[in-house]
mmCIF file with all atom_site columns, C-alpha atoms in Angstrom:
data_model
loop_
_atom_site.group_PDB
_atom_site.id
_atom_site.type_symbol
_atom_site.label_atom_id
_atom_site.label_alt_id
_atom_site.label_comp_id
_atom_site.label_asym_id
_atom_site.label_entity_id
_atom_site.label_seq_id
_atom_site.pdbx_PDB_ins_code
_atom_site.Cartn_x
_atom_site.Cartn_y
_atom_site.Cartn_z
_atom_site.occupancy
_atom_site.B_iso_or_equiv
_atom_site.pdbx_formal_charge
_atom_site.auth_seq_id
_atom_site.auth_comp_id
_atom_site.auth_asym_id
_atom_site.auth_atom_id
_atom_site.pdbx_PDB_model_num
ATOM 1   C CA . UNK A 1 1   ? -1.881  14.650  4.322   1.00 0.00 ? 279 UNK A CA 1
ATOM 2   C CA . UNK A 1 2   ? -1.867  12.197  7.309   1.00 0.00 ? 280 UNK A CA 1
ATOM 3   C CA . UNK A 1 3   ? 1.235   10.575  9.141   1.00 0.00 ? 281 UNK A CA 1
ATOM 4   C CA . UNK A 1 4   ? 1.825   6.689   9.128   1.00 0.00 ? 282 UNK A CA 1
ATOM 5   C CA . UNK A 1 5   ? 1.040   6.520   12.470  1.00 0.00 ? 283 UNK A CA 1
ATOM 6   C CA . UNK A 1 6   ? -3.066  8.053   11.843  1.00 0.00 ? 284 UNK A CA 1
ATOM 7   C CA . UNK A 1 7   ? -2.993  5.919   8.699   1.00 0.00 ? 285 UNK A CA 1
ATOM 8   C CA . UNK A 1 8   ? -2.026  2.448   10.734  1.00 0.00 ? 286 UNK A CA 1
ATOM 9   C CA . UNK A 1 9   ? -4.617  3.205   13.042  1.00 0.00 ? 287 UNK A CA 1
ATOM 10  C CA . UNK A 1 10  ? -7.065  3.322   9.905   1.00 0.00 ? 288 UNK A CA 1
ATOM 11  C CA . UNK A 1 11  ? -5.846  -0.101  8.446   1.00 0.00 ? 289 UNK A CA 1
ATOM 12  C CA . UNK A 1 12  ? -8.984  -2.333  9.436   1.00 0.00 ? 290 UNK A CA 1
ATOM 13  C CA . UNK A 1 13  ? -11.640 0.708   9.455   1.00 0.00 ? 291 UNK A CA 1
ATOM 14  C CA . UNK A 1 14  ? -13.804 0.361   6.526   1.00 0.00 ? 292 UNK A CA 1
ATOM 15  C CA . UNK A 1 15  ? -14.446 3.589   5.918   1.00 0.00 ? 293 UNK A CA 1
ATOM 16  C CA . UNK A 1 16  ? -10.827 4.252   4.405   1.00 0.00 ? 294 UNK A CA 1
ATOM 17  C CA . UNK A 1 17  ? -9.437  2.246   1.088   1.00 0.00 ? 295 UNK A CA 1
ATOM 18  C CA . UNK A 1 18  ? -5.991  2.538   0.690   1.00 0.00 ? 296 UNK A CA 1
ATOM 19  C CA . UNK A 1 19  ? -4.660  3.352   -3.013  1.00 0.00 ? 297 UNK A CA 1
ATOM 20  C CA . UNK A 1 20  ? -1.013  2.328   -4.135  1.00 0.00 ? 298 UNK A CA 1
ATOM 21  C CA . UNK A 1 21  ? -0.103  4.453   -6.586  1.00 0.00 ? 299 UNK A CA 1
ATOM 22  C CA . UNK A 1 22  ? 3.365   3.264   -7.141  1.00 0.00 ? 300 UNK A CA 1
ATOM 23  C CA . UNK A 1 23  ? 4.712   1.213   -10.511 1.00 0.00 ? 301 UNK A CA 1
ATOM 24  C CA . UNK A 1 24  ? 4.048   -2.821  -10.796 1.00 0.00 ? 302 UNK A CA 1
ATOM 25  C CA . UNK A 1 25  ? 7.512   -3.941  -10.359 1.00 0.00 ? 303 UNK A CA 1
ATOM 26  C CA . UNK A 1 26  ? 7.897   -1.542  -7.230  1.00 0.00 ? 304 UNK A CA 1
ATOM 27  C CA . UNK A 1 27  ? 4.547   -3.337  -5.617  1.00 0.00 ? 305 UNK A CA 1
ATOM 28  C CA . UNK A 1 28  ? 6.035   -6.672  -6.540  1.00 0.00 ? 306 UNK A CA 1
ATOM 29  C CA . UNK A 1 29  ? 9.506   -6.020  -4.939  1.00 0.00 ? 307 UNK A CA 1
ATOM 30  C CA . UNK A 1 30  ? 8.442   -4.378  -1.804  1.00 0.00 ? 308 UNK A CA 1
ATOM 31  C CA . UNK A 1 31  ? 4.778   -5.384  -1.685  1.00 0.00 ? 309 UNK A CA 1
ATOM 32  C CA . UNK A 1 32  ? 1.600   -3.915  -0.370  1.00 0.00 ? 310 UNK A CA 1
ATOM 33  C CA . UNK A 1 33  ? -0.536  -2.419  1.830   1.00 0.00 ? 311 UNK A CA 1
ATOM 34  C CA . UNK A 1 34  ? -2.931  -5.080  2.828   1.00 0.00 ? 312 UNK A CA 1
ATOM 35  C CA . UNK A 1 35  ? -6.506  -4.404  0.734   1.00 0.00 ? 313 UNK A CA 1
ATOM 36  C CA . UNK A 1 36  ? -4.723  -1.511  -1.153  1.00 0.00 ? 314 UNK A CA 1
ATOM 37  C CA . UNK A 1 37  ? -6.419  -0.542  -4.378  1.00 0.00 ? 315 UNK A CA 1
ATOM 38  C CA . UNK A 1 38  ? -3.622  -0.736  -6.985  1.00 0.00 ? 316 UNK A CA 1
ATOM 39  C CA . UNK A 1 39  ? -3.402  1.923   -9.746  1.00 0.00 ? 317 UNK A CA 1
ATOM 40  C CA . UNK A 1 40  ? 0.074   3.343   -10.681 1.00 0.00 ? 318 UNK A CA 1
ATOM 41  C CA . UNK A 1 41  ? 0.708   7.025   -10.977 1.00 0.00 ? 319 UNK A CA 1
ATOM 42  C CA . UNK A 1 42  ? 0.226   6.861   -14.520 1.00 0.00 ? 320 UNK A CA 1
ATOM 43  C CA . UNK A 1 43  ? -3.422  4.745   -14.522 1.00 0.00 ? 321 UNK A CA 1
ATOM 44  C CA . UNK A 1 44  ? -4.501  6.814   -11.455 1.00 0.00 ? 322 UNK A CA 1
ATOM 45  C CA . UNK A 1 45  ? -7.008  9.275   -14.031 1.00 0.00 ? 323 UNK A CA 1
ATOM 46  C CA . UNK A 1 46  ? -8.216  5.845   -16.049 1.00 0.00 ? 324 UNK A CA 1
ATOM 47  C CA . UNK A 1 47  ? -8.963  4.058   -12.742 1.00 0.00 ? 325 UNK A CA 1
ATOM 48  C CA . UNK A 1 48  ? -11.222 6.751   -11.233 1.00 0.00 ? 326 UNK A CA 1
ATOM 49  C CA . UNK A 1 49  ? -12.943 7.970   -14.612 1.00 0.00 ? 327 UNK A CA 1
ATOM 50  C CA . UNK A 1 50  ? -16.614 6.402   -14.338 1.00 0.00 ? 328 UNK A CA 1
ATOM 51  C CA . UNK A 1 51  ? -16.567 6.832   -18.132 1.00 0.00 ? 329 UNK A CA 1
ATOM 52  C CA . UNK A 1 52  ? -12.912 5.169   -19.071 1.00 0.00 ? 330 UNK A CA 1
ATOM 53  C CA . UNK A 1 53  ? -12.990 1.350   -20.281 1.00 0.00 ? 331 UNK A CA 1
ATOM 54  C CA . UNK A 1 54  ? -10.042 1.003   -17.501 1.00 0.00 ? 332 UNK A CA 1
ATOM 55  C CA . UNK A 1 55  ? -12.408 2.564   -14.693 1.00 0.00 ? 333 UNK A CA 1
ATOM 56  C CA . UNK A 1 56  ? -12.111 0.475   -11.207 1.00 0.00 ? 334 UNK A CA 1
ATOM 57  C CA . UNK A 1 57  ? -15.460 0.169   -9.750  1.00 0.00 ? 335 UNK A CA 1
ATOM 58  C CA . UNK A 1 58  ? -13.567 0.345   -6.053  1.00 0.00 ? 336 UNK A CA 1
ATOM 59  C CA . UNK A 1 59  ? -13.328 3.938   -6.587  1.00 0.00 ? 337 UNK A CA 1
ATOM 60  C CA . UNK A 1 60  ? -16.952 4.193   -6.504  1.00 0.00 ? 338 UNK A CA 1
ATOM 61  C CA . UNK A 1 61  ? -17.119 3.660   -2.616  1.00 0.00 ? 339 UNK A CA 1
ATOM 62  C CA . UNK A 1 62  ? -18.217 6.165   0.050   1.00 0.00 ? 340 UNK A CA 1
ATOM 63  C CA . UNK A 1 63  ? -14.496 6.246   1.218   1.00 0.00 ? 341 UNK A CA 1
ATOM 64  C CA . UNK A 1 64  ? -11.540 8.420   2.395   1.00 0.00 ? 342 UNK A CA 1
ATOM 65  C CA . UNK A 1 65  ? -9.403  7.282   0.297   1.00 0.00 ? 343 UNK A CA 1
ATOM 66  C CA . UNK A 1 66  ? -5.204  7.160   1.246   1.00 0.00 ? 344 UNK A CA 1
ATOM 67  C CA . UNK A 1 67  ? -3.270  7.482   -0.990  1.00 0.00 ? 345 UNK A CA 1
ATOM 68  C CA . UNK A 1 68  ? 0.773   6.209   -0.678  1.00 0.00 ? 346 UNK A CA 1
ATOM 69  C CA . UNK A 1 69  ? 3.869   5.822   -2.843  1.00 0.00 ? 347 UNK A CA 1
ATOM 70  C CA . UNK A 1 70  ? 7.001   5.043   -2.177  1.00 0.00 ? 348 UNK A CA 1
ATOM 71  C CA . UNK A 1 71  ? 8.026   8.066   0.006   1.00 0.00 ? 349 UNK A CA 1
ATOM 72  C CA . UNK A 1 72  ? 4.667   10.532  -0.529  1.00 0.00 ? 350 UNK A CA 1
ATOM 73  C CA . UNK A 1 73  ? 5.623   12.955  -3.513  1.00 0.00 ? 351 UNK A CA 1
ATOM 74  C CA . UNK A 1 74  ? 3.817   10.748  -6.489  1.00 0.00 ? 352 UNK A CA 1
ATOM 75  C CA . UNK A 1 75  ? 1.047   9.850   -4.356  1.00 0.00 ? 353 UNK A CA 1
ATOM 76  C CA . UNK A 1 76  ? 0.824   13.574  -3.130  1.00 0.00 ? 354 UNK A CA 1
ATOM 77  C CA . UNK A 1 77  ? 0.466   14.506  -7.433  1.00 0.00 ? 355 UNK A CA 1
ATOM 78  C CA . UNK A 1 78  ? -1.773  11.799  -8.181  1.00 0.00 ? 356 UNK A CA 1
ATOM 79  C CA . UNK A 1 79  ? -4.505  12.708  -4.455  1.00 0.00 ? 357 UNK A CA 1
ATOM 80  C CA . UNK A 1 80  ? -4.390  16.518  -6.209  1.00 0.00 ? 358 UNK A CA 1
ATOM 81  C CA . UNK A 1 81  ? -5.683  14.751  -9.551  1.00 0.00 ? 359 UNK A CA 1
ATOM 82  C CA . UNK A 1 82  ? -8.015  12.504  -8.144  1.00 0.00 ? 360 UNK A CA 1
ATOM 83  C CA . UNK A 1 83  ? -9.419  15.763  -6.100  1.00 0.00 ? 361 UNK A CA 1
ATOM 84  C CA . UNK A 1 84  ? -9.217  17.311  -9.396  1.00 0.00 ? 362 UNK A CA 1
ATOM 85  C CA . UNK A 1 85  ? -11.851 14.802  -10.861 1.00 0.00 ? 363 UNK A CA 1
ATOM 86  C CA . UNK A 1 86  ? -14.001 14.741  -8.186  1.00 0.00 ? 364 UNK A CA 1
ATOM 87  C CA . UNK A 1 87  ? -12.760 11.856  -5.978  1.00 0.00 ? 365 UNK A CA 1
ATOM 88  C CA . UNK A 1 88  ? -13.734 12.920  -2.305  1.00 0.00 ? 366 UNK A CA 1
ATOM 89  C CA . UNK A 1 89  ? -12.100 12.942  0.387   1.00 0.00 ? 367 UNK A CA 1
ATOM 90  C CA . UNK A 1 90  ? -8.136  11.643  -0.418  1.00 0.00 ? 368 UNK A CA 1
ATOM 91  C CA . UNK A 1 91  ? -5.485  12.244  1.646   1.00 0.00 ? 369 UNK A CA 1
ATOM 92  C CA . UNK A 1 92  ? -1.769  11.768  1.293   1.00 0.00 ? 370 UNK A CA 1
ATOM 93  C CA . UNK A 1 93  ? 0.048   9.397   3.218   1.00 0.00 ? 371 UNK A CA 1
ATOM 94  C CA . UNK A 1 94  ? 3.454   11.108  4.283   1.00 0.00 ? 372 UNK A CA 1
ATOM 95  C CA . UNK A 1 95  ? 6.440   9.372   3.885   1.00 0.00 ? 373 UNK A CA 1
ATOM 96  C CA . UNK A 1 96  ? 4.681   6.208   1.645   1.00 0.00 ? 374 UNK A CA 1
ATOM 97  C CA . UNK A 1 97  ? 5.499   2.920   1.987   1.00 0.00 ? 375 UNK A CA 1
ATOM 98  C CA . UNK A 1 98  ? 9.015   3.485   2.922   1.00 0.00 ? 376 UNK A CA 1
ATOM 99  C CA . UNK A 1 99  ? 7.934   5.160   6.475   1.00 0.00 ? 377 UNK A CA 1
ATOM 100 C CA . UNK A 1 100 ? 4.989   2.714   7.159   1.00 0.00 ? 378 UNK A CA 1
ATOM 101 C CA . UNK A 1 101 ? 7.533   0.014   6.725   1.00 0.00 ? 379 UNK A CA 1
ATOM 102 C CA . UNK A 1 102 ? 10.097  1.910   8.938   1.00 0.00 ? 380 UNK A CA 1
ATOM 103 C CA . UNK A 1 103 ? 6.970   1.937   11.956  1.00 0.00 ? 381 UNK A CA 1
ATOM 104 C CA . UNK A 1 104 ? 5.878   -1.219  11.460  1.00 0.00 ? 382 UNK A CA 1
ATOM 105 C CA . UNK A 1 105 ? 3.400   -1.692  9.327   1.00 0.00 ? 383 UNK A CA 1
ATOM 106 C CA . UNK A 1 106 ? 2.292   -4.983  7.854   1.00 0.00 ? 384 UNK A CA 1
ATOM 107 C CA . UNK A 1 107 ? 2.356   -5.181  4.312   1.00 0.00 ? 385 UNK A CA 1
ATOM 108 C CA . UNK A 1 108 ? 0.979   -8.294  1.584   1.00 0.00 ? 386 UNK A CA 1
ATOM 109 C CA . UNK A 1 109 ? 3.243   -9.550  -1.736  1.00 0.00 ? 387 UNK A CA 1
ATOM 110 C CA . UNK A 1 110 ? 1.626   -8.011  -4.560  1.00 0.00 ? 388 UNK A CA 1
ATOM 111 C CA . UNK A 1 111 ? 0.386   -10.969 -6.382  1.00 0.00 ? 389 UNK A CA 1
ATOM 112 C CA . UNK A 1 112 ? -0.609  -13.393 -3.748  1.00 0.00 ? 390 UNK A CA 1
ATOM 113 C CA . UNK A 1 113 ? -2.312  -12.023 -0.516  1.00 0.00 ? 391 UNK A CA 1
ATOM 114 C CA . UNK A 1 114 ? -1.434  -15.124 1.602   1.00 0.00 ? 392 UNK A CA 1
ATOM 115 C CA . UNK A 1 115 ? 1.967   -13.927 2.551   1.00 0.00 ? 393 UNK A CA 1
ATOM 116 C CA . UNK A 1 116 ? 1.792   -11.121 4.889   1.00 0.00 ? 394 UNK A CA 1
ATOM 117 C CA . UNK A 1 117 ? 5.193   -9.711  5.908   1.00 0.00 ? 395 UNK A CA 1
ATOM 118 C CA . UNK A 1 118 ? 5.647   -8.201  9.900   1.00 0.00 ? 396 UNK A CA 1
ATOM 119 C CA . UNK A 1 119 ? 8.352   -5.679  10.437  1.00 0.00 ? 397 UNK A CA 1
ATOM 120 C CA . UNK A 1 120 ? 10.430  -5.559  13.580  1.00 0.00 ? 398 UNK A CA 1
ATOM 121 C CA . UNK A 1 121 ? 12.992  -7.343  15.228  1.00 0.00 ? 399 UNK A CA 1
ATOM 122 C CA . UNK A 1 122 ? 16.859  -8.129  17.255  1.00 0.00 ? 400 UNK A CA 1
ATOM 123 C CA . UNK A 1 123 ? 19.097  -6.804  14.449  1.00 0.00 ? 401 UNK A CA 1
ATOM 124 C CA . UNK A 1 124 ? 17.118  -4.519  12.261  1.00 0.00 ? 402 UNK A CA 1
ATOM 125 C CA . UNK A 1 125 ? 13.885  -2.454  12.796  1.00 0.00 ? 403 UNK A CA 1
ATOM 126 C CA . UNK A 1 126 ? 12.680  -3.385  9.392   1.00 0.00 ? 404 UNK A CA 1
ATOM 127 C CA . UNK A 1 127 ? 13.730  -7.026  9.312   1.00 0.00 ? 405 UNK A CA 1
ATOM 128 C CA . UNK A 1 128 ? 10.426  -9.299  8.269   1.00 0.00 ? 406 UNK A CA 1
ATOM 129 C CA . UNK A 1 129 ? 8.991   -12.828 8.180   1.00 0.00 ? 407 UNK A CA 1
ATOM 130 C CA . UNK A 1 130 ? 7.469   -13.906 5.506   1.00 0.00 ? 408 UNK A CA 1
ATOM 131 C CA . UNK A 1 131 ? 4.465   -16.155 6.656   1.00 0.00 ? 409 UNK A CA 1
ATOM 132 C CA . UNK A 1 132 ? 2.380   -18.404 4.452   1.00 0.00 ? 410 UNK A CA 1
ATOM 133 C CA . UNK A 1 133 ? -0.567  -20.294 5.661   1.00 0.00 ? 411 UNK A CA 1
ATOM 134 C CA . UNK A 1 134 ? 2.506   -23.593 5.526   1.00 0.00 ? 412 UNK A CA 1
ATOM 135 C CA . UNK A 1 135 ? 5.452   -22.361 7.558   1.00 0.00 ? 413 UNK A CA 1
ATOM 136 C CA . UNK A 1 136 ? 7.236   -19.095 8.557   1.00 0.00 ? 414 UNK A CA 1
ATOM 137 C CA . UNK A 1 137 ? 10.448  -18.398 6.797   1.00 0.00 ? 415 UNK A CA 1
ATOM 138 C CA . UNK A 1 138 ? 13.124  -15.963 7.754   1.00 0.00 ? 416 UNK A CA 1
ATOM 139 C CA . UNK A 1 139 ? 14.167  -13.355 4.775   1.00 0.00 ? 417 UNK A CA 1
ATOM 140 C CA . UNK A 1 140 ? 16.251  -10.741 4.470   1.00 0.00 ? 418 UNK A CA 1
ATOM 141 C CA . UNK A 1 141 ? 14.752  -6.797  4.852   1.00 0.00 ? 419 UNK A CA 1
ATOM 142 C CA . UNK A 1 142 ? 15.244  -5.146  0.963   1.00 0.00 ? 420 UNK A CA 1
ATOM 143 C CA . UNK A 1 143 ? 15.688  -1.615  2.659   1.00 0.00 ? 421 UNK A CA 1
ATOM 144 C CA . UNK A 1 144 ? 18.469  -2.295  4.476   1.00 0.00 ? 422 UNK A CA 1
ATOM 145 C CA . UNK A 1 145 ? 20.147  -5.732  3.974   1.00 0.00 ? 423 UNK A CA 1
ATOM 146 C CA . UNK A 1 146 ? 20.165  -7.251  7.355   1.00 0.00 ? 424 UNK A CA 1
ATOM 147 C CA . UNK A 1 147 ? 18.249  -10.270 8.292   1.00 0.00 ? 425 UNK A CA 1
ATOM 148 C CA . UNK A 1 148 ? 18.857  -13.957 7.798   1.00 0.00 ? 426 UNK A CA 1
ATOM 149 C CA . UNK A 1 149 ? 17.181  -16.799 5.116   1.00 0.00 ? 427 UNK A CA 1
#
């Protein structure tokens, strides 16, 4: 596995795809990592099969591919399965999304890349803003509460 900390350095490197393997209404509440392939725990094996109807052609890249959850044990599983069908080389990110958030990492809403939320601020470490292409707006961070609208 790698820390957040070697996996933020990786963010814009094109040799490394991210993978969320965490459930749709858990990517839609907390968002993403941005340019994450998206396949929940339980697609991960239909995603990577080359011979599966639900196969993701993004999994055929010459990549080290990182794979996150929410706090690293799914995402651990589902990089042993993907090693398990040949998918090479995947890491682990330790610690998921929940750690990458807690050091700062940037992260997308699921469904519409234009809103990019940035961690860090006076009152809370994980406080974001959400900004859109219009206007920055203020929101409150979901791990902890604090923040202001």
């Amino acid at each position: 596995s790698i820390s957040v900390h070697e996996a933020k350095s990786l963010i814009e490197n094109e040799r490394y795809q991210f993978v969320d393997v965490r459930e749709l209404s858990e990517q839609q509440n907390v968002g993403v990592i941005p340019g994450a392939i998206l396949s929940s725990r339980g697609m991960i094996e239909f995603h990577i099969d080359p011979d599966s109807p639900l196969h993701k052609s993004e999994f055929d890249q010459e990549k080290t591919y990182i794979f996150y959850c929410a706090s690293g044990a799914r995402s651990a599983l589902a990089a042993v399965a993907a090693k398990d069908m040949g998918l090479k080389p995947v890491v682990n990110m330790a610690g998921g999304i929940t750690e990458w958030i807690k050091h700062g990492g940037s992260i997308t809403d699921r469904d519409n890349d234009r809103y990019i939320y940035l961690f860090g601020g006076k009152n809370c470490d994980r406080i974001f803003r959400r900004i859109s292409f219009e206007r920055t707006i203020n929101r409150t961070c979901n791990p902890c509460g604090k923040g202001s609208d």
